[in-house]
């Protein structure tokens, strides 16, 4: 059986999430890189795999999967290893909500397509970056309050969950846009995660296509 193929880009936040999960689950995979700033994700060959022209996509088990959270949950459901979602339905819903608060509400605002459209509306780079930074700041502040009652080194206790995976990837974006990381709890979670090989090996700077 051939290894899965991850279509990604070192700086893609969503690709970073999937790399972490592949590592946590011990899944060997091959990389196929698509340079976002060069528009390679819009090449016909890639659009045939993912009509959205977004990264990542994962070729696995005879299928092509898209959307990072869907990919992560598929891996969680089909590959042995640490579970990314709690068994308890309420806890499970809370983890999913925290993950989606980042993946659905914060992260999309930094998508190149969105930022380019803002520039097309006449905003200069400082205005575009400032707007993105404000969205990240407000979103992370809400995320910090969502997990305020939780103990443990990770977002929801002693075990890594989908929420941690989304948070760590998003903090890379936060720094890129100059956001002041004024949340000690979030920074502590990031440090606990990056102490794990699965996270550290998945960081953008450790990818073969890193610039």
PDB file of C-alpha atoms in Angstrom:
ATOM      1  CA  UNK A   1       0.000   0.000   0.000  1.00  0.00           C
ATOM      2  CA  UNK A   2       1.342   3.430  -0.919  1.00  0.00           C
ATOM      3  CA  UNK A   3       1.601   6.165   1.655  1.00  0.00           C
ATOM      4  CA  UNK A   4      -1.070   8.873   1.767  1.00  0.00           C
ATOM      5  CA  UNK A   5      -0.214  12.050  -0.111  1.00  0.00           C
ATOM      6  CA  UNK A   6      -0.666  15.364   1.644  1.00  0.00           C
ATOM      7  CA  UNK A   7      -1.123  18.310  -0.698  1.00  0.00           C
ATOM      8  CA  UNK A   8      -0.024  21.333   1.275  1.00  0.00           C
ATOM      9  CA  UNK A   9       2.265  24.295   1.726  1.00  0.00           C
ATOM     10  CA  UNK A  10       4.597  24.951   4.629  1.00  0.00           C
ATOM     11  CA  UNK A  11       2.860  28.186   5.605  1.00  0.00           C
ATOM     12  CA  UNK A  12      -0.683  26.875   5.209  1.00  0.00           C
ATOM     13  CA  UNK A  13      -2.309  26.908   8.638  1.00  0.00           C
ATOM     14  CA  UNK A  14      -4.800  24.216   7.660  1.00  0.00           C
ATOM     15  CA  UNK A  15      -2.033  22.000   6.277  1.00  0.00           C
ATOM     16  CA  UNK A  16      -0.170  22.422   9.564  1.00  0.00           C
ATOM     17  CA  UNK A  17      -3.180  20.977  11.423  1.00  0.00           C
ATOM     18  CA  UNK A  18      -3.218  17.872   9.254  1.00  0.00           C
ATOM     19  CA  UNK A  19       0.543  17.372   9.547  1.00  0.00           C
ATOM     20  CA  UNK A  20       0.197  17.351  13.334  1.00  0.00           C
ATOM     21  CA  UNK A  21      -2.530  14.711  13.264  1.00  0.00           C
ATOM     22  CA  UNK A  22      -0.649  12.506  10.803  1.00  0.00           C
ATOM     23  CA  UNK A  23       2.321  12.672  13.143  1.00  0.00           C
ATOM     24  CA  UNK A  24       0.247  12.013  16.270  1.00  0.00           C
ATOM     25  CA  UNK A  25      -1.235   8.945  14.616  1.00  0.00           C
ATOM     26  CA  UNK A  26       2.130   7.752  13.325  1.00  0.00           C
ATOM     27  CA  UNK A  27       1.025   7.830   9.684  1.00  0.00           C
ATOM     28  CA  UNK A  28       3.832   8.003   7.124  1.00  0.00           C
ATOM     29  CA  UNK A  29       2.926  10.233   4.190  1.00  0.00           C
ATOM     30  CA  UNK A  30       4.350  11.795   1.051  1.00  0.00           C
ATOM     31  CA  UNK A  31       4.244  15.535   0.408  1.00  0.00           C
ATOM     32  CA  UNK A  32       2.977  17.314  -2.676  1.00  0.00           C
ATOM     33  CA  UNK A  33       3.711  21.020  -2.360  1.00  0.00           C
ATOM     34  CA  UNK A  34       1.661  23.836  -3.895  1.00  0.00           C
ATOM     35  CA  UNK A  35       3.051  27.344  -3.474  1.00  0.00           C
ATOM     36  CA  UNK A  36       0.106  29.498  -2.416  1.00  0.00           C
ATOM     37  CA  UNK A  37       1.670  32.851  -3.276  1.00  0.00           C
ATOM     38  CA  UNK A  38       2.473  31.618  -6.778  1.00  0.00           C
ATOM     39  CA  UNK A  39      -1.100  30.434  -7.245  1.00  0.00           C
ATOM     40  CA  UNK A  40      -0.144  26.798  -7.738  1.00  0.00           C
ATOM     41  CA  UNK A  41      -3.287  25.725  -5.872  1.00  0.00           C
ATOM     42  CA  UNK A  42      -5.266  26.977  -8.874  1.00  0.00           C
ATOM     43  CA  UNK A  43      -3.457  24.785 -11.397  1.00  0.00           C
ATOM     44  CA  UNK A  44      -5.835  22.533 -13.364  1.00  0.00           C
ATOM     45  CA  UNK A  45      -4.245  19.347 -12.049  1.00  0.00           C
ATOM     46  CA  UNK A  46      -4.845  20.383  -8.454  1.00  0.00           C
ATOM     47  CA  UNK A  47      -8.335  21.723  -9.114  1.00  0.00           C
ATOM     48  CA  UNK A  48      -9.179  18.277 -10.445  1.00  0.00           C
ATOM     49  CA  UNK A  49      -8.411  16.977  -6.939  1.00  0.00           C
ATOM     50  CA  UNK A  50      -9.942  19.842  -4.975  1.00  0.00           C
ATOM     51  CA  UNK A  51     -12.309  22.090  -6.937  1.00  0.00           C
ATOM     52  CA  UNK A  52     -12.136  24.696  -4.150  1.00  0.00           C
ATOM     53  CA  UNK A  53      -8.467  25.288  -4.887  1.00  0.00           C
ATOM     54  CA  UNK A  54      -7.678  25.274  -1.180  1.00  0.00           C
ATOM     55  CA  UNK A  55      -5.049  23.458   0.855  1.00  0.00           C
ATOM     56  CA  UNK A  56      -4.773  20.872   2.186  1.00  0.00           C
ATOM     57  CA  UNK A  57      -6.085  17.818   0.402  1.00  0.00           C
ATOM     58  CA  UNK A  58      -5.215  14.298   1.456  1.00  0.00           C
ATOM     59  CA  UNK A  59      -5.136  11.347  -0.906  1.00  0.00           C
ATOM     60  CA  UNK A  60      -5.784   8.327   1.300  1.00  0.00           C
ATOM     61  CA  UNK A  61      -7.584   4.982   1.150  1.00  0.00           C
ATOM     62  CA  UNK A  62      -8.506   5.499  -2.490  1.00  0.00           C
ATOM     63  CA  UNK A  63     -10.184   8.849  -1.840  1.00  0.00           C
ATOM     64  CA  UNK A  64      -9.334  12.540  -1.856  1.00  0.00           C
ATOM     65  CA  UNK A  65     -10.323  14.303   1.357  1.00  0.00           C
ATOM     66  CA  UNK A  66     -10.534  18.074   1.737  1.00  0.00           C
ATOM     67  CA  UNK A  67     -11.133  20.524   4.599  1.00  0.00           C
ATOM     68  CA  UNK A  68      -8.624  20.121   7.405  1.00  0.00           C
ATOM     69  CA  UNK A  69     -11.056  19.393  10.239  1.00  0.00           C
ATOM     70  CA  UNK A  70     -12.821  16.732   8.182  1.00  0.00           C
ATOM     71  CA  UNK A  71      -9.448  15.173   7.388  1.00  0.00           C
ATOM     72  CA  UNK A  72      -8.394  15.268  11.045  1.00  0.00           C
ATOM     73  CA  UNK A  73     -11.608  13.609  12.187  1.00  0.00           C
ATOM     74  CA  UNK A  74     -11.318  10.949   9.483  1.00  0.00           C
ATOM     75  CA  UNK A  75      -7.824  10.104  10.688  1.00  0.00           C
ATOM     76  CA  UNK A  76      -9.055  10.071  14.271  1.00  0.00           C
ATOM     77  CA  UNK A  77     -11.836   7.643  13.385  1.00  0.00           C
ATOM     78  CA  UNK A  78      -9.782   5.282  11.218  1.00  0.00           C
ATOM     79  CA  UNK A  79      -6.245   5.236  12.624  1.00  0.00           C
ATOM     80  CA  UNK A  80      -5.219   3.902  16.014  1.00  0.00           C
ATOM     81  CA  UNK A  81      -3.531   6.318  18.364  1.00  0.00           C
ATOM     82  CA  UNK A  82      -4.432   9.053  20.818  1.00  0.00           C
ATOM     83  CA  UNK A  83      -8.038  10.169  20.427  1.00  0.00           C
ATOM     84  CA  UNK A  84      -8.506  13.794  19.423  1.00  0.00           C
ATOM     85  CA  UNK A  85     -12.043  14.076  20.787  1.00  0.00           C
ATOM     86  CA  UNK A  86     -13.330  13.094  24.245  1.00  0.00           C
ATOM     87  CA  UNK A  87     -15.771  10.218  24.666  1.00  0.00           C
ATOM     88  CA  UNK A  88     -18.272  12.271  26.676  1.00  0.00           C
ATOM     89  CA  UNK A  89     -20.714  13.946  24.240  1.00  0.00           C
ATOM     90  CA  UNK A  90     -20.728  17.303  26.054  1.00  0.00           C
ATOM     91  CA  UNK A  91     -16.930  17.431  26.240  1.00  0.00           C
ATOM     92  CA  UNK A  92     -16.775  16.329  22.621  1.00  0.00           C
ATOM     93  CA  UNK A  93     -19.054  19.187  21.588  1.00  0.00           C
ATOM     94  CA  UNK A  94     -16.983  21.693  23.576  1.00  0.00           C
ATOM     95  CA  UNK A  95     -13.751  20.592  21.903  1.00  0.00           C
ATOM     96  CA  UNK A  96     -15.362  20.768  18.472  1.00  0.00           C
ATOM     97  CA  UNK A  97     -16.748  24.231  19.236  1.00  0.00           C
ATOM     98  CA  UNK A  98     -13.336  25.517  20.319  1.00  0.00           C
ATOM     99  CA  UNK A  99     -11.665  24.043  17.232  1.00  0.00           C
ATOM    100  CA  UNK A 100     -14.302  25.520  14.945  1.00  0.00           C
ATOM    101  CA  UNK A 101     -14.061  28.911  16.646  1.00  0.00           C
ATOM    102  CA  UNK A 102     -10.570  29.058  15.165  1.00  0.00           C
ATOM    103  CA  UNK A 103     -10.953  27.082  11.953  1.00  0.00           C
ATOM    104  CA  UNK A 104     -14.261  28.644  10.902  1.00  0.00           C
ATOM    105  CA  UNK A 105     -14.291  32.117  12.472  1.00  0.00           C
ATOM    106  CA  UNK A 106     -10.697  33.302  12.895  1.00  0.00           C
ATOM    107  CA  UNK A 107      -8.512  31.589  10.327  1.00  0.00           C
ATOM    108  CA  UNK A 108     -10.533  32.192   7.126  1.00  0.00           C
ATOM    109  CA  UNK A 109     -10.001  35.942   7.474  1.00  0.00           C
ATOM    110  CA  UNK A 110      -6.291  35.431   6.772  1.00  0.00           C
ATOM    111  CA  UNK A 111      -6.968  33.436   3.612  1.00  0.00           C
ATOM    112  CA  UNK A 112      -5.048  34.989   0.723  1.00  0.00           C
ATOM    113  CA  UNK A 113      -8.227  35.162  -1.335  1.00  0.00           C
ATOM    114  CA  UNK A 114      -9.924  37.314   1.317  1.00  0.00           C
ATOM    115  CA  UNK A 115      -6.932  39.584   1.821  1.00  0.00           C
ATOM    116  CA  UNK A 116      -6.558  40.096  -1.928  1.00  0.00           C
ATOM    117  CA  UNK A 117     -10.217  41.049  -2.207  1.00  0.00           C
ATOM    118  CA  UNK A 118      -9.756  43.664   0.495  1.00  0.00           C
ATOM    119  CA  UNK A 119      -6.845  45.104  -1.439  1.00  0.00           C
ATOM    120  CA  UNK A 120      -9.061  45.086  -4.505  1.00  0.00           C
ATOM    121  CA  UNK A 121     -11.537  47.230  -2.582  1.00  0.00           C
ATOM    122  CA  UNK A 122      -8.851  49.857  -2.078  1.00  0.00           C
ATOM    123  CA  UNK A 123      -7.379  48.995   1.324  1.00  0.00           C
ATOM    124  CA  UNK A 124      -3.613  49.305   1.564  1.00  0.00           C
ATOM    125  CA  UNK A 125      -1.400  46.612   3.077  1.00  0.00           C
ATOM    126  CA  UNK A 126      -1.335  48.234   6.524  1.00  0.00           C
ATOM    127  CA  UNK A 127      -5.122  48.401   6.612  1.00  0.00           C
ATOM    128  CA  UNK A 128      -5.514  44.817   5.416  1.00  0.00           C
ATOM    129  CA  UNK A 129      -3.006  43.471   7.913  1.00  0.00           C
ATOM    130  CA  UNK A 130      -4.466  45.566  10.721  1.00  0.00           C
ATOM    131  CA  UNK A 131      -7.950  44.257   9.988  1.00  0.00           C
ATOM    132  CA  UNK A 132      -6.720  40.665   9.999  1.00  0.00           C
ATOM    133  CA  UNK A 133      -4.837  41.240  13.249  1.00  0.00           C
ATOM    134  CA  UNK A 134      -7.949  42.676  14.895  1.00  0.00           C
ATOM    135  CA  UNK A 135      -9.977  39.609  13.911  1.00  0.00           C
ATOM    136  CA  UNK A 136      -7.285  37.303  15.304  1.00  0.00           C
ATOM    137  CA  UNK A 137      -7.039  39.291  18.539  1.00  0.00           C
ATOM    138  CA  UNK A 138     -10.788  39.281  19.122  1.00  0.00           C
ATOM    139  CA  UNK A 139     -11.082  35.613  18.204  1.00  0.00           C
ATOM    140  CA  UNK A 140      -8.253  34.445  20.446  1.00  0.00           C
ATOM    141  CA  UNK A 141      -9.639  36.504  23.314  1.00  0.00           C
ATOM    142  CA  UNK A 142     -12.932  34.652  22.966  1.00  0.00           C
ATOM    143  CA  UNK A 143     -11.108  31.309  22.655  1.00  0.00           C
ATOM    144  CA  UNK A 144      -9.201  32.054  25.856  1.00  0.00           C
ATOM    145  CA  UNK A 145     -12.516  32.575  27.641  1.00  0.00           C
ATOM    146  CA  UNK A 146     -13.964  29.387  26.132  1.00  0.00           C
ATOM    147  CA  UNK A 147     -11.287  27.288  27.837  1.00  0.00           C
ATOM    148  CA  UNK A 148     -10.946  29.416  30.981  1.00  0.00           C
ATOM    149  CA  UNK A 149     -12.458  26.770  33.258  1.00  0.00           C
ATOM    150  CA  UNK A 150     -10.291  23.954  31.928  1.00  0.00           C
ATOM    151  CA  UNK A 151      -7.226  22.601  33.716  1.00  0.00           C
ATOM    152  CA  UNK A 152      -4.211  20.713  32.446  1.00  0.00           C
ATOM    153  CA  UNK A 153      -1.361  21.511  30.128  1.00  0.00           C
ATOM    154  CA  UNK A 154      -3.626  21.350  27.064  1.00  0.00           C
ATOM    155  CA  UNK A 155      -6.838  23.156  26.201  1.00  0.00           C
ATOM    156  CA  UNK A 156      -9.057  20.450  27.665  1.00  0.00           C
ATOM    157  CA  UNK A 157      -6.957  18.655  30.233  1.00  0.00           C
ATOM    158  CA  UNK A 158      -4.134  16.145  30.009  1.00  0.00           C
ATOM    159  CA  UNK A 159      -4.723  14.982  26.454  1.00  0.00           C
ATOM    160  CA  UNK A 160      -4.176  16.756  23.138  1.00  0.00           C
ATOM    161  CA  UNK A 161      -7.424  17.440  21.317  1.00  0.00           C
ATOM    162  CA  UNK A 162      -8.493  19.017  18.058  1.00  0.00           C
ATOM    163  CA  UNK A 163      -8.685  22.341  19.906  1.00  0.00           C
ATOM    164  CA  UNK A 164      -4.943  22.300  20.672  1.00  0.00           C
ATOM    165  CA  UNK A 165      -4.122  21.450  17.074  1.00  0.00           C
ATOM    166  CA  UNK A 166      -6.121  24.411  15.780  1.00  0.00           C
ATOM    167  CA  UNK A 167      -4.752  26.773  18.423  1.00  0.00           C
ATOM    168  CA  UNK A 168      -1.071  26.024  17.824  1.00  0.00           C
ATOM    169  CA  UNK A 169      -1.418  26.481  14.080  1.00  0.00           C
ATOM    170  CA  UNK A 170      -3.337  29.741  14.537  1.00  0.00           C
ATOM    171  CA  UNK A 171      -0.727  31.240  16.851  1.00  0.00           C
ATOM    172  CA  UNK A 172       1.740  31.096  13.959  1.00  0.00           C
ATOM    173  CA  UNK A 173      -0.624  33.344  12.025  1.00  0.00           C
ATOM    174  CA  UNK A 174      -1.097  35.589  15.035  1.00  0.00           C
ATOM    175  CA  UNK A 175       2.623  36.277  15.210  1.00  0.00           C
ATOM    176  CA  UNK A 176       2.829  36.803  11.454  1.00  0.00           C
ATOM    177  CA  UNK A 177       0.270  39.595  11.724  1.00  0.00           C
ATOM    178  CA  UNK A 178       1.906  41.151  14.786  1.00  0.00           C
ATOM    179  CA  UNK A 179      -0.766  40.212  17.325  1.00  0.00           C
ATOM    180  CA  UNK A 180       0.289  40.663  20.942  1.00  0.00           C
ATOM    181  CA  UNK A 181      -0.076  37.225  22.536  1.00  0.00           C
ATOM    182  CA  UNK A 182      -1.503  38.559  25.785  1.00  0.00           C
ATOM    183  CA  UNK A 183      -3.022  35.259  26.917  1.00  0.00           C
ATOM    184  CA  UNK A 184      -0.665  33.310  29.232  1.00  0.00           C
ATOM    185  CA  UNK A 185      -2.906  30.246  29.132  1.00  0.00           C
ATOM    186  CA  UNK A 186      -2.789  30.023  25.333  1.00  0.00           C
ATOM    187  CA  UNK A 187       0.975  30.476  25.224  1.00  0.00           C
ATOM    188  CA  UNK A 188       1.376  27.787  27.896  1.00  0.00           C
ATOM    189  CA  UNK A 189      -0.757  25.371  25.856  1.00  0.00           C
ATOM    190  CA  UNK A 190       1.376  26.106  22.798  1.00  0.00           C
ATOM    191  CA  UNK A 191       4.572  25.386  24.723  1.00  0.00           C
ATOM    192  CA  UNK A 192       3.177  22.087  26.032  1.00  0.00           C
ATOM    193  CA  UNK A 193       2.201  21.058  22.508  1.00  0.00           C
ATOM    194  CA  UNK A 194       5.482  22.043  20.870  1.00  0.00           C
ATOM    195  CA  UNK A 195       7.328  19.900  23.404  1.00  0.00           C
ATOM    196  CA  UNK A 196       5.798  16.909  21.579  1.00  0.00           C
ATOM    197  CA  UNK A 197       7.565  15.587  18.475  1.00  0.00           C
ATOM    198  CA  UNK A 198       4.295  15.375  16.553  1.00  0.00           C
ATOM    199  CA  UNK A 199       3.893  19.141  16.819  1.00  0.00           C
ATOM    200  CA  UNK A 200       7.514  20.225  16.503  1.00  0.00           C
ATOM    201  CA  UNK A 201       8.064  18.130  13.362  1.00  0.00           C
ATOM    202  CA  UNK A 202       4.951  19.659  11.799  1.00  0.00           C
ATOM    203  CA  UNK A 203       5.934  23.311  12.294  1.00  0.00           C
ATOM    204  CA  UNK A 204       6.170  25.404   9.139  1.00  0.00           C
ATOM    205  CA  UNK A 205       9.908  26.012   9.487  1.00  0.00           C
ATOM    206  CA  UNK A 206      10.583  22.271   9.599  1.00  0.00           C
ATOM    207  CA  UNK A 207       8.963  21.499   6.255  1.00  0.00           C
ATOM    208  CA  UNK A 208      10.998  20.685   3.136  1.00  0.00           C
ATOM    209  CA  UNK A 209       9.399  23.535   1.182  1.00  0.00           C
ATOM    210  CA  UNK A 210      10.016  26.167   3.887  1.00  0.00           C
ATOM    211  CA  UNK A 211      11.475  29.387   2.545  1.00  0.00           C
TER     212      UNK A 211
END
